[in-house]
Amino acid sequence: MRSALNALTDELRRLKNTGVKTVAVSDEAVAALRRVVTARAAGGQRPRRAVAPAASKPVSSPAQVRPSVAIVRDPLPAATLPAAPVVALPEGDKAARWAALRELVLNDATCRANVRAGKKVVLGVGSLDAKIMFVGEAPGAEEEIQGEPFVGPAGQLLTKMIQGMGLKRGEVYIGNIMNWRPQMPAAAGVEQVGNRPPTEQEMRYCLPYLRAQIDVVNPEMIVALGATAAQGLLGFGSFKALGDIRGAWREFAGKPLMVTYHPSYILRSMSNRSKRMIWEDLLKVMARAGLPISEKQRGYFLER
Ligand code: URA
């Protein structure tokens, strides 16, 4: 175990010495490494299961985790995107307007040019009468395959959070700032591993499509998931740390906006404390939306 960790550290040091500044690590890899480190801190025992997510194959050492670590050797040069689209939807009911928007987005040449062959442009999904709209940052690997936001590990957790609020996934609307998965270099024919946050320019390009979704759905409130989504909505440089702005109502597109942590933060930390922080923000959302809150719900993730 120690030699595998040493090998990983040596490799990272070597990359640093060759000028590599950024190493993107998948959520699964971080979670697996965290379990190894936690187990060692708890008594140096070999963890029984230093594994990636439950359904996937057991990973017995960090050396085996390494393939899911993507090294960003040459971050893509800031691609020059055209001016952000001006979205004009036809008159009509919500369904017709949303269908028109979907056509626009799926056929947007810039969106399509930023999606790798065989992958999909992604638009939000959910109830067009939703009171609550969740907004994440960008599609990931699963999302660009299925063409739907939040269907990977973070999405499954988001679905559980929504259910914890007493709602079904289909009763809310779930979108992202981005309509494509931000690309990272990968050799031809090799799947992109890991994700990078979208650039300000990329978010600025896609934002009109998110605004149009807000316009069509007309939710009573918006929940931004994570710092990147919050930056996209509130503006870059508008806050220092997510902890400074989460949990308090703000405004976006004339709607009350609650900023909270991204579900992948919970996947990384797995602590009741982080779950409780998100939950407290969601309790505020429930209260504002007039959803019933039971005593049991009120006490979720409180340390005993
Ligand atoms: N993370 C996001 O922000 N959006 C998704 O759709 C999936 C993961």
Coordinates of C-alpha atoms and ligand atoms in Angstrom, one line a residue:
M1 CA 0.0 0.0 0.0
R2 CA 2.7 2.4 1.1
S3 CA 4.7 1.7 -2.1
A4 CA 1.7 2.4 -4.3
L5 CA 1.1 5.7 -2.5
N6 CA 4.8 6.5 -2.8
A7 CA 4.7 5.7 -6.5
L8 CA 1.7 8.0 -7.0
T9 CA 3.4 10.8 -5.1
D10 CA 6.6 10.3 -7.1
E11 CA 4.7 10.5 -10.3
L12 CA 2.9 13.7 -9.3
R13 CA 6.2 15.2 -8.2
R14 CA 7.8 14.2 -11.5
L15 CA 4.9 15.8 -13.4
K16 CA 5.2 19.0 -11.3
N17 CA 8.9 19.2 -12.2
T18 CA 8.2 18.9 -15.9
G19 CA 5.9 21.9 -15.6
V20 CA 2.5 20.2 -15.3
K21 CA 0.4 22.5 -13.1
T22 CA -3.0 20.8 -13.2
V23 CA -4.0 17.3 -12.5
A24 CA -7.7 16.6 -12.8
V25 CA -9.0 13.7 -10.6
S26 CA -12.3 12.1 -10.9
D27 CA -14.7 12.1 -8.0
E28 CA -14.4 8.3 -7.8
A29 CA -10.7 8.5 -7.6
V30 CA -10.7 11.1 -4.9
A31 CA -13.3 9.1 -2.9
A32 CA -11.2 5.9 -3.2
L33 CA -8.0 7.7 -2.2
R34 CA -9.7 9.4 0.7
R35 CA -10.8 6.0 2.0
V36 CA -7.3 4.7 1.9
V37 CA -5.9 7.7 3.7
T38 CA -8.7 7.7 6.3
A39 CA -8.2 4.0 6.9
R40 CA -4.5 4.6 7.4
A41 CA -5.1 7.5 9.8
A42 CA -7.4 5.3 11.8
G43 CA -4.8 2.8 12.7
G44 CA -2.8 1.9 9.6
Q45 CA -5.0 -1.0 8.8
R46 CA -5.4 -2.0 5.3
P47 CA -8.9 -0.8 4.2
R48 CA -11.2 -3.7 3.4
R49 CA -12.6 -1.9 0.4
A50 CA -10.6 0.9 -1.1
V51 CA -13.1 1.0 -4.0
A52 CA -14.5 3.3 -6.5
P53 CA -18.4 3.5 -6.4
A54 CA -20.4 0.6 -5.1
A55 CA -21.4 -0.8 -8.4
S56 CA -18.0 -0.7 -10.0
K57 CA -15.2 -3.2 -9.8
P58 CA -13.2 -3.3 -6.5
V59 CA -10.0 -1.3 -6.7
S60 CA -7.6 -2.7 -4.2
S61 CA -4.9 -0.1 -4.3
P62 CA -4.2 3.5 -5.4
A63 CA -2.1 2.1 -8.2
Q64 CA -5.3 0.7 -9.7
V65 CA -7.1 4.0 -9.1
R66 CA -4.5 5.8 -11.2
P67 CA -6.1 5.2 -14.6
S68 CA -8.9 7.4 -13.7
V69 CA -6.5 10.3 -13.0
A70 CA -6.4 12.6 -16.0
I71 CA -3.3 14.7 -16.5
V72 CA -4.0 18.0 -18.1
R73 CA -0.7 18.5 -19.9
D74 CA -1.8 21.2 -22.3
P75 CA -5.0 22.8 -21.1
L76 CA -7.0 23.6 -24.2
P77 CA -6.2 27.1 -25.5
A78 CA -9.1 29.3 -24.6
A79 CA -11.3 28.6 -27.6
T80 CA -12.8 31.7 -29.1
L81 CA -16.5 31.3 -28.9
P82 CA -18.9 33.5 -30.9
A83 CA -21.1 36.0 -29.1
A84 CA -23.7 34.4 -26.8
P85 CA -26.9 33.5 -28.6
V86 CA -29.9 35.8 -28.5
V87 CA -32.8 33.5 -27.8
A88 CA -36.2 34.4 -29.1
L89 CA -38.9 31.8 -28.5
P90 CA -42.2 31.6 -30.3
E91 CA -45.4 32.5 -28.5
G92 CA -47.3 29.5 -27.2
D93 CA -47.7 27.3 -24.1
K94 CA -44.8 26.1 -22.0
A95 CA -44.5 22.8 -23.8
A96 CA -44.3 24.4 -27.2
R97 CA -41.8 27.1 -26.1
W98 CA -39.6 24.5 -24.4
A99 CA -39.7 22.2 -27.5
A100 CA -38.6 25.2 -29.6
L101 CA -35.8 26.0 -27.2
R102 CA -34.7 22.3 -27.2
E103 CA -34.5 22.5 -31.0
L104 CA -32.4 25.6 -30.8
V105 CA -30.0 24.2 -28.3
L106 CA -29.5 20.8 -29.8
N107 CA -28.8 22.4 -33.2
D108 CA -26.6 25.2 -31.9
A109 CA -23.5 24.9 -34.0
T110 CA -21.2 26.1 -31.1
C111 CA -22.7 23.6 -28.7
R112 CA -22.3 20.8 -31.3
A113 CA -18.8 21.8 -32.1
N114 CA -17.9 21.5 -28.4
V115 CA -19.2 18.0 -28.1
R116 CA -17.1 15.0 -29.0
A117 CA -18.3 12.6 -31.6
G118 CA -21.0 10.3 -30.4
K119 CA -21.8 12.5 -27.4
K120 CA -24.8 14.7 -26.8
V121 CA -25.6 18.4 -26.2
V122 CA -27.5 18.5 -22.9
L123 CA -30.5 20.6 -22.0
G124 CA -32.4 20.7 -18.7
V125 CA -35.1 18.2 -17.8
G126 CA -38.1 18.0 -15.5
S127 CA -41.5 19.5 -14.9
L128 CA -42.3 22.7 -16.8
D129 CA -44.4 23.6 -13.8
A130 CA -41.7 23.1 -11.3
K131 CA -41.6 25.4 -8.3
I132 CA -38.0 24.6 -7.8
M133 CA -35.2 24.7 -10.4
F134 CA -31.8 23.2 -9.6
V135 CA -28.8 24.4 -11.6
G136 CA -25.5 22.7 -11.8
E137 CA -22.4 23.6 -13.7
A138 CA -22.0 21.2 -16.7
P139 CA -22.7 17.8 -17.9
G140 CA -20.2 15.1 -17.0
A141 CA -19.4 11.8 -18.7
E142 CA -22.8 10.1 -18.1
E143 CA -24.7 13.2 -18.9
E144 CA -23.2 13.7 -22.3
I145 CA -23.9 10.1 -23.1
Q146 CA -27.5 10.2 -22.0
G147 CA -28.2 13.8 -23.0
E148 CA -29.7 14.5 -19.6
P149 CA -28.3 16.5 -16.6
F150 CA -27.4 14.9 -13.3
V151 CA -27.7 11.2 -14.2
G152 CA -24.2 10.2 -13.0
P153 CA -23.1 9.6 -9.4
A154 CA -23.6 13.2 -8.4
G155 CA -27.0 13.1 -10.1
Q156 CA -28.1 10.0 -8.2
L157 CA -27.2 11.8 -5.0
L158 CA -29.2 14.9 -6.1
T159 CA -32.2 12.6 -6.9
K160 CA -31.9 11.3 -3.3
M161 CA -31.8 14.8 -1.9
I162 CA -34.9 15.8 -3.9
Q163 CA -36.6 12.7 -2.6
G164 CA -35.5 13.7 0.9
M165 CA -37.4 16.9 0.3
G166 CA -40.5 14.8 -0.2
L167 CA -40.5 15.4 -4.0
K168 CA -40.0 13.2 -7.0
R169 CA -37.2 14.0 -9.5
G170 CA -39.8 14.7 -12.2
E171 CA -41.5 17.3 -10.0
V172 CA -38.6 19.7 -10.1
Y173 CA -36.6 21.1 -13.1
I174 CA -32.9 20.3 -13.3
G175 CA -30.5 22.2 -15.6
N176 CA -26.9 23.2 -15.9
I177 CA -25.2 26.4 -16.9
M178 CA -23.4 24.5 -19.6
N179 CA -25.0 22.6 -22.4
W180 CA -21.8 20.6 -23.2
R181 CA -19.2 18.8 -21.2
P182 CA -16.1 21.0 -21.0
Q183 CA -13.5 19.2 -23.0
M184 CA -10.1 18.2 -21.8
P185 CA -7.3 16.9 -24.0
A186 CA -7.6 13.2 -24.7
A187 CA -5.9 11.2 -27.5
A188 CA -8.1 10.4 -30.5
G189 CA -10.4 7.5 -29.8
V190 CA -9.7 7.7 -26.1
E191 CA -12.5 8.6 -23.7
Q192 CA -12.1 11.9 -21.8
V193 CA -11.4 11.1 -18.2
G194 CA -12.3 13.6 -15.5
N195 CA -13.9 17.0 -15.8
R196 CA -12.8 20.5 -15.7
P197 CA -14.9 23.5 -14.7
P198 CA -16.2 25.6 -17.6
T199 CA -14.4 28.8 -18.3
E200 CA -16.2 32.1 -17.8
Q201 CA -16.4 32.5 -21.6
E202 CA -18.1 29.1 -22.0
M203 CA -20.6 29.9 -19.3
R204 CA -21.3 33.2 -20.8
Y205 CA -22.1 31.5 -24.1
C206 CA -24.6 29.0 -22.6
L207 CA -26.2 31.3 -20.0
P208 CA -28.9 32.7 -22.4
Y209 CA -30.1 29.1 -22.8
L210 CA -30.4 28.7 -19.1
R211 CA -32.2 32.1 -18.8
A212 CA -34.6 30.9 -21.5
Q213 CA -35.3 27.7 -19.5
I214 CA -36.0 29.9 -16.4
D215 CA -38.3 32.1 -18.6
V216 CA -40.3 29.1 -19.8
V217 CA -40.5 27.1 -16.6
N218 CA -40.9 30.3 -14.5
P219 CA -40.0 28.5 -11.2
E220 CA -40.6 30.1 -7.9
M221 CA -37.0 29.7 -6.9
I222 CA -33.6 28.5 -8.1
V223 CA -31.0 26.4 -6.3
A224 CA -27.4 26.7 -7.5
L225 CA -25.3 23.7 -6.9
G226 CA -21.7 24.5 -6.2
A227 CA -19.3 27.3 -6.6
T228 CA -19.0 27.2 -10.4
A229 CA -22.7 27.4 -10.9
A230 CA -22.9 30.2 -8.3
Q231 CA -20.1 32.1 -10.2
G232 CA -21.9 31.6 -13.5
L233 CA -25.1 33.1 -12.0
L234 CA -23.8 35.7 -9.7
G235 CA -20.7 36.7 -11.7
F236 CA -17.1 35.8 -11.5
G237 CA -15.3 37.4 -8.5
S238 CA -18.7 38.1 -6.8
F239 CA -17.6 36.0 -3.8
K240 CA -14.5 34.5 -2.4
A241 CA -15.6 31.2 -1.0
L242 CA -18.8 29.3 -1.4
G243 CA -19.1 29.1 2.4
D244 CA -19.5 32.9 2.5
I245 CA -22.6 32.9 0.4
R246 CA -24.4 29.6 0.7
G247 CA -27.5 29.3 2.8
A248 CA -28.7 32.9 2.2
W249 CA -31.2 34.0 -0.4
R250 CA -29.9 36.0 -3.3
E251 CA -31.5 36.7 -6.7
F252 CA -31.0 35.6 -10.3
A253 CA -33.2 36.5 -13.2
G254 CA -35.7 38.0 -10.8
K255 CA -36.0 34.7 -8.9
P256 CA -34.9 34.0 -5.3
L257 CA -31.7 32.0 -5.6
M258 CA -30.3 29.7 -2.9
V259 CA -26.7 28.7 -3.3
T260 CA -25.5 25.5 -1.8
Y261 CA -22.8 22.9 -2.2
H262 CA -22.6 20.6 -5.2
P263 CA -23.6 17.0 -4.5
S264 CA -20.2 15.9 -5.6
Y265 CA -18.8 17.6 -2.5
I266 CA -20.7 15.2 -0.4
L267 CA -19.5 12.3 -2.6
R268 CA -16.0 13.4 -1.8
S269 CA -16.4 14.1 1.9
M270 CA -19.1 11.6 2.8
S271 CA -19.4 13.3 6.2
N272 CA -22.7 14.0 8.0
R273 CA -21.5 17.5 8.6
S274 CA -21.3 18.3 4.9
K275 CA -24.6 16.5 4.3
R276 CA -26.2 18.6 7.0
M277 CA -24.9 21.8 5.5
I278 CA -26.6 21.1 2.2
W279 CA -29.6 19.9 4.0
E280 CA -30.0 23.1 6.0
D281 CA -30.0 25.0 2.8
L282 CA -32.6 22.7 1.3
L283 CA -34.8 23.1 4.4
K284 CA -34.8 26.8 3.7
V285 CA -35.9 26.0 0.1
M286 CA -38.6 23.7 1.3
A287 CA -39.9 26.3 3.7
R288 CA -40.0 29.0 1.0
A289 CA -41.7 26.6 -1.4
G290 CA -44.3 25.8 1.2
L291 CA -43.4 22.1 1.3
P292 CA -44.4 20.3 4.5
I293 CA -41.4 19.6 6.8
S294 CA -41.6 16.7 9.2
E295 CA -39.6 16.5 12.5
K296 CA -37.8 13.6 10.9
Q297 CA -36.8 15.7 7.9
R298 CA -35.8 18.6 10.2
G299 CA -33.3 16.3 12.0
Y300 CA -31.7 14.7 9.0
F301 CA -27.9 14.4 9.3
L302 CA -27.7 15.9 12.7
E303 CA -24.8 14.4 14.7
R304 CA -26.0 12.3 17.5
Ligands
URA1 N1 -22.5 17.9 -12.3 C1 -23.2 19.0 -12.8 O1 -22.9 20.1 -12.3 N2 -24.1 18.8 -13.7 C2 -24.4 17.6 -14.1 O2 -25.3 17.5 -15.0 C3 -23.7 16.5 -13.6 C4 -22.7 16.7 -12.7

